[in-house]
Tab-separated table of C-alpha atoms in Angstrom:
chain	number	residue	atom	x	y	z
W	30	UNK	CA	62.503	212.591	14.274
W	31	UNK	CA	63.899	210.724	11.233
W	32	UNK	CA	64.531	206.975	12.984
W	33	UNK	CA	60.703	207.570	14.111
W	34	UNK	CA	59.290	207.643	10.931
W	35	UNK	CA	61.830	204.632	9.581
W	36	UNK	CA	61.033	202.738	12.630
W	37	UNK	CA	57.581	202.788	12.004
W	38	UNK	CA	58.114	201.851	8.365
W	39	UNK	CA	60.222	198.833	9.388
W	40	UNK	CA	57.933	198.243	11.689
W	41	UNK	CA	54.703	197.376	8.861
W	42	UNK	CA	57.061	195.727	6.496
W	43	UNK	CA	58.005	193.074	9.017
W	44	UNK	CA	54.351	192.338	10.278
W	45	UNK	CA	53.184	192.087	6.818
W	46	UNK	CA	56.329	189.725	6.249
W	47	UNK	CA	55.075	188.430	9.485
W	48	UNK	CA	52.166	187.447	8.137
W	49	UNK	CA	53.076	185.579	5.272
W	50	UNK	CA	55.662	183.461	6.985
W	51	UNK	CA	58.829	184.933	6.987
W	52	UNK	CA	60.775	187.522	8.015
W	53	UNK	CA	63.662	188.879	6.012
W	54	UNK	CA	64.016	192.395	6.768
W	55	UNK	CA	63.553	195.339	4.953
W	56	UNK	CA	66.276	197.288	2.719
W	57	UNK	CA	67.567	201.233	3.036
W	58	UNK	CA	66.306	201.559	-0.048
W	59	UNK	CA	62.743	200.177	0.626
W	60	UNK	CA	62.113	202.714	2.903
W	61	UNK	CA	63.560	205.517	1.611
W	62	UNK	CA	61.278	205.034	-1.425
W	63	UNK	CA	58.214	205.079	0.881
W	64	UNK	CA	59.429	207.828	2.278
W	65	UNK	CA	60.433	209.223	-0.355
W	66	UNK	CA	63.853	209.961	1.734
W	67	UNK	CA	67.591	210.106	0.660
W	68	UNK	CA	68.539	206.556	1.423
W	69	UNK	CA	72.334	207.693	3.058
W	70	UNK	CA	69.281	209.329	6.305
W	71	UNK	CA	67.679	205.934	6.158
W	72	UNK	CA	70.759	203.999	6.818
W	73	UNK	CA	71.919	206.633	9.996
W	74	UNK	CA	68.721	206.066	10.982
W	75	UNK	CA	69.470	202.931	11.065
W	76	UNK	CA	72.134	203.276	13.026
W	77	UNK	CA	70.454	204.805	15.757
W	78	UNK	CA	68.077	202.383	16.164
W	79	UNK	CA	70.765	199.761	16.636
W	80	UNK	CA	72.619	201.786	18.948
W	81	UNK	CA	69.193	201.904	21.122
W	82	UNK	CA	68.523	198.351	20.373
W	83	UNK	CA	65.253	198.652	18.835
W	84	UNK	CA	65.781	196.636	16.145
W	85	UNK	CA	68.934	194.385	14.926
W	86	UNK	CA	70.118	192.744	11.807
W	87	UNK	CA	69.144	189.604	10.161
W	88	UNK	CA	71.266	188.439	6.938
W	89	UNK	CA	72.661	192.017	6.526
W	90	UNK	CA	68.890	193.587	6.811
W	91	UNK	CA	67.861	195.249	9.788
W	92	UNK	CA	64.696	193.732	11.411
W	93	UNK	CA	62.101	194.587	14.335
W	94	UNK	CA	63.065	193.697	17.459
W	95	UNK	CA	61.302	190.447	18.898
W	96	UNK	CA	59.454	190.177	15.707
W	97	UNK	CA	61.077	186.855	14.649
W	98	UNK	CA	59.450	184.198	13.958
W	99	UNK	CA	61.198	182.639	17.067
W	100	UNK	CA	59.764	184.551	19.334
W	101	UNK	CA	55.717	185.005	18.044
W	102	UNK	CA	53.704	182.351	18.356
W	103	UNK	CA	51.680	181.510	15.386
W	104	UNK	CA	49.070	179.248	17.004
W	105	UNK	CA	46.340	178.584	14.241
W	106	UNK	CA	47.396	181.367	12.467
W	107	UNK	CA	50.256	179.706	10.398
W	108	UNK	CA	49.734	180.105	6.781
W	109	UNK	CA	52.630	176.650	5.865
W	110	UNK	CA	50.754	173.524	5.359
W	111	UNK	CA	53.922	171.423	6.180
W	112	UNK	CA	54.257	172.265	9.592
W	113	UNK	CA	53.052	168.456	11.188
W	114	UNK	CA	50.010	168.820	13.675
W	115	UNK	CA	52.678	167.384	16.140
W	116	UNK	CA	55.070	170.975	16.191
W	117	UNK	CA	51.365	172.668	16.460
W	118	UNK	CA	50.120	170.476	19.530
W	119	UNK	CA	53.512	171.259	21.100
W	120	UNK	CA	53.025	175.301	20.232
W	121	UNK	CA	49.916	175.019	21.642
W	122	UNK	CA	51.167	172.879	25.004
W	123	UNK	CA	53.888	175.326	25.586
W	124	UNK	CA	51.753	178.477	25.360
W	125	UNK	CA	48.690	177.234	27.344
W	126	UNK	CA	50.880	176.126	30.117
W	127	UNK	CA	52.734	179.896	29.908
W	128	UNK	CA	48.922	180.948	30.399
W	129	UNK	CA	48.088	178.423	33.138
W	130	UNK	CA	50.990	178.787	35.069
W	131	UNK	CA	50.695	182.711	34.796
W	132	UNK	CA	47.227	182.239	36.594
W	133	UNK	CA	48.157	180.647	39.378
W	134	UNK	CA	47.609	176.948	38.940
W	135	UNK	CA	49.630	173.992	40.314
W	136	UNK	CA	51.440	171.310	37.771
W	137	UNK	CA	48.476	168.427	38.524
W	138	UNK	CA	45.795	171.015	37.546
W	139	UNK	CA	47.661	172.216	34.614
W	140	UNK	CA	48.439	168.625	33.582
W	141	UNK	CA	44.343	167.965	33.884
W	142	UNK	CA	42.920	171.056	32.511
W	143	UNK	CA	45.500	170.059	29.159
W	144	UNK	CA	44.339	166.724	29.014
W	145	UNK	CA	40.825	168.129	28.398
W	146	UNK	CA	41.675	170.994	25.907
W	147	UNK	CA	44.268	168.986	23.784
W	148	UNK	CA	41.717	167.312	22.291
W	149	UNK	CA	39.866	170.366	21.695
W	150	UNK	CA	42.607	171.777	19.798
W	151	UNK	CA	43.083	169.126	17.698
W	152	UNK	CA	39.681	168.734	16.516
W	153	UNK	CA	40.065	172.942	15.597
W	154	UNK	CA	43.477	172.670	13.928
W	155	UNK	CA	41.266	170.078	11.321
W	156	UNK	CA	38.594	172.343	11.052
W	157	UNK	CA	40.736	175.317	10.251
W	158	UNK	CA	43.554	174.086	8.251
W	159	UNK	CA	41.269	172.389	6.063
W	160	UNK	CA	40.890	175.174	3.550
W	161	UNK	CA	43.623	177.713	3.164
W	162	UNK	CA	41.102	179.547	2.159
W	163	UNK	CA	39.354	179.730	5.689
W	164	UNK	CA	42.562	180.849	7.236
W	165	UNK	CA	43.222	183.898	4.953
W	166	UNK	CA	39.762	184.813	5.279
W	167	UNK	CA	40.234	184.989	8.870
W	168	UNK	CA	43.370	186.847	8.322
W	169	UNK	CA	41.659	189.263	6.352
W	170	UNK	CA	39.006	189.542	8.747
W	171	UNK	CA	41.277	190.466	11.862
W	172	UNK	CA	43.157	192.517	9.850
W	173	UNK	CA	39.983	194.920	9.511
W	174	UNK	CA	38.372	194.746	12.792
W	175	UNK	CA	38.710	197.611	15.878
W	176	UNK	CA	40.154	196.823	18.791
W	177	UNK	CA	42.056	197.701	22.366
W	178	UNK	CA	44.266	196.054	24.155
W	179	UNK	CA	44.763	194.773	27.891
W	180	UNK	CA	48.457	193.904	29.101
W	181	UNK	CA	48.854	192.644	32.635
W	182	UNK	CA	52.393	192.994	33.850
W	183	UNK	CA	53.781	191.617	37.048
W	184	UNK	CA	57.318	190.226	38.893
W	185	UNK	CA	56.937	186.773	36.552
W	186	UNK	CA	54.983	187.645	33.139
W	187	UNK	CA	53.171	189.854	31.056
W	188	UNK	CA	49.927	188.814	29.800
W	189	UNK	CA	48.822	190.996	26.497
W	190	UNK	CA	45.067	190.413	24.683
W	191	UNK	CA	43.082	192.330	22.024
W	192	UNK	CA	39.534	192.848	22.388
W	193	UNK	CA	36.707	193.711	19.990
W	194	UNK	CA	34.856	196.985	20.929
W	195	UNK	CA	32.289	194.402	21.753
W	196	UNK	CA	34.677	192.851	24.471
W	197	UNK	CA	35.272	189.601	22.303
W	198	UNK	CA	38.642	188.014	22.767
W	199	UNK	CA	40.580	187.854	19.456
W	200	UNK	CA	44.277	187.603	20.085
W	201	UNK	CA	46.659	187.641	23.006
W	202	UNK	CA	50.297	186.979	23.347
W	203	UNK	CA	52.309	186.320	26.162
W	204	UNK	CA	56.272	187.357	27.448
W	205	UNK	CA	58.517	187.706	30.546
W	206	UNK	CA	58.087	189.869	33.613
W	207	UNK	CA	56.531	193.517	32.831
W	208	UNK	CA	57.322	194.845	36.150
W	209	UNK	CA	60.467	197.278	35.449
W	210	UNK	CA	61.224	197.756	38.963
W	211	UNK	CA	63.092	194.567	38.545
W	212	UNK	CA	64.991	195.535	35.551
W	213	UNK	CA	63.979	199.003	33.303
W	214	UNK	CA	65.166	197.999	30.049
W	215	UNK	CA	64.182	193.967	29.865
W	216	UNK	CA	60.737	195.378	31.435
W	217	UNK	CA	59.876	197.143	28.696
W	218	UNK	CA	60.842	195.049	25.727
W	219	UNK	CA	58.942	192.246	27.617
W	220	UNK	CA	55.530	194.507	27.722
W	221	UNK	CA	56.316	195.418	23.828
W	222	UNK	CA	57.095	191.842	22.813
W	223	UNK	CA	53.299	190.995	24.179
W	224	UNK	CA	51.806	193.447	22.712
W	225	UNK	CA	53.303	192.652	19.170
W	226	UNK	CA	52.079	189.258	19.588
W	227	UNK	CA	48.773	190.421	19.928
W	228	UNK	CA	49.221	193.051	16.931
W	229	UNK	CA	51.355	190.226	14.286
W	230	UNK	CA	47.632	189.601	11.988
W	231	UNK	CA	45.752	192.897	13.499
W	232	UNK	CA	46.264	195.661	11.448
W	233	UNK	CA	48.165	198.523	14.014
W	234	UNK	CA	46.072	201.817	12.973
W	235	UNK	CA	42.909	199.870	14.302
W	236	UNK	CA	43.955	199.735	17.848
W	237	UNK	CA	41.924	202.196	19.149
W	238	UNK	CA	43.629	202.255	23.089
W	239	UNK	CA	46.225	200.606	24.931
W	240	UNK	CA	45.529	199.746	28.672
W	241	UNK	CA	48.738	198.675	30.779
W	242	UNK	CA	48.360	197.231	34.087
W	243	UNK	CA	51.573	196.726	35.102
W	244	UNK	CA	52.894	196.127	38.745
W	245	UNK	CA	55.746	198.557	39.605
W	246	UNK	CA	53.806	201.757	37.631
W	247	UNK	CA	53.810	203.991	40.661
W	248	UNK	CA	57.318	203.312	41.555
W	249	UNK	CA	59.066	206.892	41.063
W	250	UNK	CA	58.332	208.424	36.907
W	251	UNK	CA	57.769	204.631	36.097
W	252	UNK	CA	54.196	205.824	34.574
W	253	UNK	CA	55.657	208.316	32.464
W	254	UNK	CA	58.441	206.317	31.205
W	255	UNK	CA	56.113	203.403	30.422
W	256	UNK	CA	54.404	205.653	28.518
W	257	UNK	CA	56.584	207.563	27.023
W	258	UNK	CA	57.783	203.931	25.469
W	259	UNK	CA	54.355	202.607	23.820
W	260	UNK	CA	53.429	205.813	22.581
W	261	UNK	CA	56.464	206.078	20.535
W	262	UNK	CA	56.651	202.416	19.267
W	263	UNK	CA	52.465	201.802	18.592
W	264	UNK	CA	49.970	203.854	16.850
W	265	UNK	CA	47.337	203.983	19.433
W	266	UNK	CA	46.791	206.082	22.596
W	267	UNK	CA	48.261	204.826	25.893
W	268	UNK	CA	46.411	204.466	29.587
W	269	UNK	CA	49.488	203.054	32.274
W	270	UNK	CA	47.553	201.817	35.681
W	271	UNK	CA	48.590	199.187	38.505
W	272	UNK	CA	47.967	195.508	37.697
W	273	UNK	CA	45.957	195.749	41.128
W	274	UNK	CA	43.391	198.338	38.830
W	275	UNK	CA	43.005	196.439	36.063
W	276	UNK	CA	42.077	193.013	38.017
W	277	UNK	CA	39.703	195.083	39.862
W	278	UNK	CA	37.972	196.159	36.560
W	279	UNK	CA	38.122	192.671	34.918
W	280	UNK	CA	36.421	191.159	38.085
W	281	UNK	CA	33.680	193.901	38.863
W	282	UNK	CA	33.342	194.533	35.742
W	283	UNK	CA	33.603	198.609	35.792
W	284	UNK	CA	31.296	198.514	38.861
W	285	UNK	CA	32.026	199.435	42.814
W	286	UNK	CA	33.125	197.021	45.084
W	287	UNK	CA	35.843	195.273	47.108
W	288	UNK	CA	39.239	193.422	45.432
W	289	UNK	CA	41.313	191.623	47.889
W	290	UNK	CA	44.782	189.605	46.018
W	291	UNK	CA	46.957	187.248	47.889
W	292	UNK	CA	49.578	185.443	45.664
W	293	UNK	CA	53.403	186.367	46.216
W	294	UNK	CA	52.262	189.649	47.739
W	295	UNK	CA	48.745	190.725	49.254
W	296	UNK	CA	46.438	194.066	49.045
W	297	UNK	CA	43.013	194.966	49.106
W	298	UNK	CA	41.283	197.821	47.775
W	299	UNK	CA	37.436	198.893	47.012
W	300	UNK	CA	35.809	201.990	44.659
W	301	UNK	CA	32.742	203.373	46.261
W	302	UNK	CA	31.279	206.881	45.019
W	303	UNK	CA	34.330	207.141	43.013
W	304	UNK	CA	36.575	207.309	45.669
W	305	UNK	CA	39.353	204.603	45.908
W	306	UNK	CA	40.434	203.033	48.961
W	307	UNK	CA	42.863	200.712	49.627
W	308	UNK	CA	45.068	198.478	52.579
W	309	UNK	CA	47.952	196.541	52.757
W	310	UNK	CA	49.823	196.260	49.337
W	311	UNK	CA	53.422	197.867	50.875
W	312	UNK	CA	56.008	195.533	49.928
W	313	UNK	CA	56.995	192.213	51.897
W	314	UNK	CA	59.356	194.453	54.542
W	315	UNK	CA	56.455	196.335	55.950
W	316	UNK	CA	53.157	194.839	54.463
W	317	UNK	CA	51.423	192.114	52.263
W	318	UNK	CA	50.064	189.919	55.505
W	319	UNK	CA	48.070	186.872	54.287
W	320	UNK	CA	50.989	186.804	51.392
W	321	UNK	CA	52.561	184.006	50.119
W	322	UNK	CA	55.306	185.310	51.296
W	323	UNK	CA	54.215	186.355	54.704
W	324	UNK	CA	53.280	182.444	55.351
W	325	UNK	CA	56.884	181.231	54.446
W	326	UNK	CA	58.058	184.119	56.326
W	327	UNK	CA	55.885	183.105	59.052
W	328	UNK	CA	57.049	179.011	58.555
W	329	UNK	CA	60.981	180.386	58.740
W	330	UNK	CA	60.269	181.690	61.843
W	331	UNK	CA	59.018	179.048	63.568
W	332	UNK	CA	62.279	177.097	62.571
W	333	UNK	CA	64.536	179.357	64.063
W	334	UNK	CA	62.048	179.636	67.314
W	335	UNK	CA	62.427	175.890	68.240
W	336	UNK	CA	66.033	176.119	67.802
W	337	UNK	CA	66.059	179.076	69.773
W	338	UNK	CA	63.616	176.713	72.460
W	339	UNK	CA	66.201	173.695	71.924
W	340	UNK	CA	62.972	171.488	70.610
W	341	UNK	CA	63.341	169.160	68.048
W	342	UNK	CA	62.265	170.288	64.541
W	343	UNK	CA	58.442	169.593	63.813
W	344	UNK	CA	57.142	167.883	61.024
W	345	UNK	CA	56.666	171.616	58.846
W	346	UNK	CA	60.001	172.032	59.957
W	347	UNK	CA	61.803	168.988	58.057
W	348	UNK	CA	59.553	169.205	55.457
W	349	UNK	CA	60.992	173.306	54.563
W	350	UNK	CA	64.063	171.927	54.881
W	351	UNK	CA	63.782	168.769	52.474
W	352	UNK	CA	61.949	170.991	50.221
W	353	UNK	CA	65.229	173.399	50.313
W	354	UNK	CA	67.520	169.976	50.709
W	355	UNK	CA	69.362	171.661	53.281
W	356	UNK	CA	70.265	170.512	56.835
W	357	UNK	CA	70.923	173.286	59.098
W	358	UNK	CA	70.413	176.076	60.890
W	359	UNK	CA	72.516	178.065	59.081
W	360	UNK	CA	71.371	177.161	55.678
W	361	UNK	CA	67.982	178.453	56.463
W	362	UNK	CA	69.250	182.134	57.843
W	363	UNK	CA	71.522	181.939	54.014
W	364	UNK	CA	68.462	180.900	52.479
W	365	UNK	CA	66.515	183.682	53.844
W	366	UNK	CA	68.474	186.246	53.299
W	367	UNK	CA	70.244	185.475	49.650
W	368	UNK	CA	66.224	184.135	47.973
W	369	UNK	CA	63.934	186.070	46.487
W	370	UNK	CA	60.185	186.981	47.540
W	371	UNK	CA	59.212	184.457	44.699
W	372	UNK	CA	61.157	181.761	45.908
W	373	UNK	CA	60.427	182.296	49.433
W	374	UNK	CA	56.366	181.794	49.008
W	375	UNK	CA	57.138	179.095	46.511
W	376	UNK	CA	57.261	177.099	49.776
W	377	UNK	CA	53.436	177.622	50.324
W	378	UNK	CA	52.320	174.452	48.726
W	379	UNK	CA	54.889	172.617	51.440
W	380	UNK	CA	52.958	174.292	53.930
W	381	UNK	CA	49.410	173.381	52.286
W	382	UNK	CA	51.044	169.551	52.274
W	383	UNK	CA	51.867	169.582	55.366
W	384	UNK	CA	48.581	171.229	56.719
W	385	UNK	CA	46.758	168.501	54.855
W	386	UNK	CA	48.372	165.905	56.680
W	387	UNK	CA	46.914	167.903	59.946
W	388	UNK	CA	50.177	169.369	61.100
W	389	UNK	CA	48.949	172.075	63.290
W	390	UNK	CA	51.663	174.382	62.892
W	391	UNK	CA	50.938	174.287	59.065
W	392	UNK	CA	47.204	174.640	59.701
W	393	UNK	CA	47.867	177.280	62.165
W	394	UNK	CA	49.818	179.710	59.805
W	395	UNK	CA	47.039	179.071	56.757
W	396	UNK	CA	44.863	180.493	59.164
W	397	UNK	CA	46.511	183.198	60.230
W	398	UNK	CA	46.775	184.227	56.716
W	399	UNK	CA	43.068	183.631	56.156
W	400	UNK	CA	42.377	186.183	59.261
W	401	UNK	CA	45.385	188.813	57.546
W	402	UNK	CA	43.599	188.871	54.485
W	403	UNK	CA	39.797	189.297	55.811
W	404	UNK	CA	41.440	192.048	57.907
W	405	UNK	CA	42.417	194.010	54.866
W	406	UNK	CA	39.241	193.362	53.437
W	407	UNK	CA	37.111	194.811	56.489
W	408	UNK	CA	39.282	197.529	56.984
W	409	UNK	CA	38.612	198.534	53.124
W	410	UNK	CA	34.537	197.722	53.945
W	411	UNK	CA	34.328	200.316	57.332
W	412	UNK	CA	36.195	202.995	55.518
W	413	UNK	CA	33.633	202.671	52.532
W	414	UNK	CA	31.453	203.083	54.325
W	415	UNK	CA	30.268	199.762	55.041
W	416	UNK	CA	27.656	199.835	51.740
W	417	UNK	CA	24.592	197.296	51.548
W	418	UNK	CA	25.410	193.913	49.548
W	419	UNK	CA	29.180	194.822	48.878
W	420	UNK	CA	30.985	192.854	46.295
W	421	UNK	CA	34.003	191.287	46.952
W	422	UNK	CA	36.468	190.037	44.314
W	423	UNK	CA	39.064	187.717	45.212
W	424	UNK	CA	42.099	186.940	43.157
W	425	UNK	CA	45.341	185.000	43.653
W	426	UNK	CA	46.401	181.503	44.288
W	427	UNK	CA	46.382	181.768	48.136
W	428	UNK	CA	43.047	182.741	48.613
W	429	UNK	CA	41.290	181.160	45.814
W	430	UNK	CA	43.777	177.326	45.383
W	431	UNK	CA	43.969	176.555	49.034
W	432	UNK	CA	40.227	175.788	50.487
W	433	UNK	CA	41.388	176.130	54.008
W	434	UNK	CA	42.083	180.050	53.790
W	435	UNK	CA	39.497	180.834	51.434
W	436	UNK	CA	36.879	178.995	53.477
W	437	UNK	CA	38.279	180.492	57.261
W	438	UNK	CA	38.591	183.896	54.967
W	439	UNK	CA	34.744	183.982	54.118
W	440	UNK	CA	33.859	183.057	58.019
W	441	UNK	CA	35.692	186.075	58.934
W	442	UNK	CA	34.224	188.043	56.512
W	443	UNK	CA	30.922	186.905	58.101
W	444	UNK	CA	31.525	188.099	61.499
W	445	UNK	CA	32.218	191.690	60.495
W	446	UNK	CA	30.136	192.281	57.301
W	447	UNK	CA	26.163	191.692	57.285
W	448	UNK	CA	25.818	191.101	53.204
W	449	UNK	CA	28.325	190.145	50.700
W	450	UNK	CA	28.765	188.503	47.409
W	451	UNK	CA	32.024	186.643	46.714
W	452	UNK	CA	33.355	187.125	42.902
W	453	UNK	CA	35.640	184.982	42.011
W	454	UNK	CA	35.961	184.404	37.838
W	455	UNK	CA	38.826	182.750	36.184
W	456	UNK	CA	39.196	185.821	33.591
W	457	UNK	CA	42.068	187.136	32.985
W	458	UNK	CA	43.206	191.089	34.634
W	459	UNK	CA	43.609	192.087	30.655
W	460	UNK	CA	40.022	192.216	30.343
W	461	UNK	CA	39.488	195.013	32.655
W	462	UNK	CA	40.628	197.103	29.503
W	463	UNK	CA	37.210	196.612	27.879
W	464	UNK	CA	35.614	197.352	30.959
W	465	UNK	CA	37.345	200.453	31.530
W	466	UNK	CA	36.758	201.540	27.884
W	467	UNK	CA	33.166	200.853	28.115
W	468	UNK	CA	33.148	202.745	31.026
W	469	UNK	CA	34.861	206.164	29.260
W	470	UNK	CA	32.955	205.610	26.431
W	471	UNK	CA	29.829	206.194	28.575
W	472	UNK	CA	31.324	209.131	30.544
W	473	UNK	CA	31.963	210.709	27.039
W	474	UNK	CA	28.564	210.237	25.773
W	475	UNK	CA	27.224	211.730	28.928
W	476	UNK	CA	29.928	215.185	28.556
W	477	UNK	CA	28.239	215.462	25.081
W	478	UNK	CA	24.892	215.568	25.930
């Protein structure tokens, strides 16, 4: 089609624009001469791509969608000289927290693991803005090299990074929920705005695959639309997976074993002889024990049990309710029912507080979910076939930020499984891409011997 060929066009012109620090959009007439088009087709194209809001206009001249400069962070990339150190450090601050946040750690820890890396930053901003030269090289450099990328999608963000063929981190960028479940069209501009990122000093025709693991991709066609979507906007061959996969390949590493994830929602799932296996992972109505969700859940309930008993509310009990600032009975059954799964297990660290302060309700549910979560994980074991030395991956704030279910979890584990090595690796899902590459690289070489 004619607004595919212009859209890809457009879509060069404004990286390379991109690049050198400014976007202003590219003319009718532009194109048509590199297309060596009528420019009257280049302006309906146009048209079109308004109409399905691929792209939009800025001073008259149409532009890539979520290519702005508003929207892409530059990072040490930046090619002006005048921007002060103090708009960089405040990039920098904003995106690393994005990143932090995204994996699962509290405000304190953020505010820590910043402290620490600030000065890190600083100390590289002077070493690579002190030649222009050394920047454009680098430029040049990434502009040149192969890679594929990882996205991670899920309910909250979408996490997007390039890779070498030699599995070195070069670029990643980072947007808003890539789960399209929640909403199709913002889903997909949110998976394509991370990827771009990633792509703004990489030249496109080098990505040599896209991997997306994206929660919500075996919901219905969601796959195939997903697809459908990259393939037409990036040069590079598509593989669409679950989030759950590619965490499972960035942990193991390509190799057999056991994954078991407990943030908002819970599942557990091992590869053994190539067959895949997996418990729990159902939604919040029916499944995801040892959740985040399931212990608020869990917390709610007790609530409306000692008001059902006519007992005074406990400690936990006031606590869920300051934390809500609400004062009765009724508020908590609104509450319930009106909030979201994300808000709901956003009460877990009111839980953890109050466990901490030995509130044995509070205690009690953390280990309940410790139990619900090594229950997955045995199930997942036996119907493996319960191999020698299994490795098991763990993942998510609930089982790896609060010591009280990860250490009950492992005991568990120890009752029911003879030998077992806990993974646990602060990388991030996206890197499961190079895994899985390397992987079907090697299967290839193999098929043509």
């Amino acid at each position: 089609m004619v607004y595919d060929k212009v859209y890809d066009v457009l879509k060069e012109e404004c990286r390379k624009q991109l690049v050198h620090g400014e976007i202003k959009g590219v003319s009718a007439a532009e194109i048509a001469d590199k297309l060596g088009m009528v420019r009257s087709n280049v302006v309906r194209a146009f048209r079109q791509l308004i109409d399905m809001n691929m792209i939009y206009k800025v001073n008259g001249r149409p532009v890539l969608y979520y290519v702005d400069s508003s929207v892409i962070l530059y990072e040490l990339k930046s090619k002006d000289e005048n921007i002060s150190l103090s708009n960089h450090i405040d990039d920098f601050l904003t995106s690393r927290t994005k990143r932090l946040h995204y994996k699962g750690y509290y405000e304190e820890e953020i505010k820590y693991k910043l402290i620490d890396e600030v000065e890190n930053y600083i100390n590289n901003y002077f070493d690579v803005f002190q030649s222009k030269q050394k920047v454009d090289k680098k430029i040049k450099e990434l502009a040149e090299v192969k890679y594929i990328i990882g996205v991670d999608g899920g309910g909250s963000a979408t996490e997007a990074i390039a890779y070498t063929l030699e599995g070195e981190e070069i670029t990643h960028g980072i947007s808003g929920f890539g789960n399209i479940v929640i909403n199709k069209e913002e889903g997909l501009k949110n998976i394509e705005i991370a990827i771009l990122q990633c792509m703004q000093n990489l030249r496109p025709s080098n990505c040599v695959h896209i991997y997306a693991g994206l929660a919500g991709a075996y919901t219905g066609n969601n796959k195939e639309v997903i697809q459908k979507y990259l393939e037409i906007r990036f040069p590079a061959s598509v593989t669409v997976i679950s989030d759950a996969d590619l965490a499972f390949n960035a942990l193991l590493k390509g190799e057999e074993g056991i994954l078991t994830i407990a943030g908002t929602g819970s599942i557990s799932f091992g590869i053994h002889n190539n067959e895949y296996i997996r418990a729990g992972g159902w939604g919040n109505l029916i499944s995801d024990r040892g959740s985040g969700y399931h212990i608020a859940i869990n917390a709610f309930k007790q609530i409306i049990a000692e008001k059902d008993a006519g007992a005074a509310p406990s400690y936990l009990s006031r606590e869920i309710m300051r934390a809500l600032n609400i004062e009765s009975i009724s508020d908590v059954i609104d509450y319930v029912h009106t909030a979201n799964k994300s808000s709901i297990s956003a009460l877990v660290p009111t839980i953890v507080k109050a466990a901490d302060k030995n509130d044995k309700r509070a205690v009690s549910l953390l280990r309940k979910a410790s139990r619900d979560l090594a229950d997955l994980t045995i199930k997942v074991y036996k119907r493996m076939g319960s191999p020698d030395n299994v490795k098991i991956a763990i993942r998510g704030g609930i089982l790896t930020k609060i010591p009280v279910i990860k250490r009950d979890f492992i005991k568990y584990l120890d009752s029911e499984i003879t030998e077992f090595t806990i993974i646990e690796e602060d990388v991030s899902p996206a890197k499961g891409a190079y895994f899985i590459f390397c992987k079907e690289a090697s299967q290839k070489k193999l098929k043509n011997k």
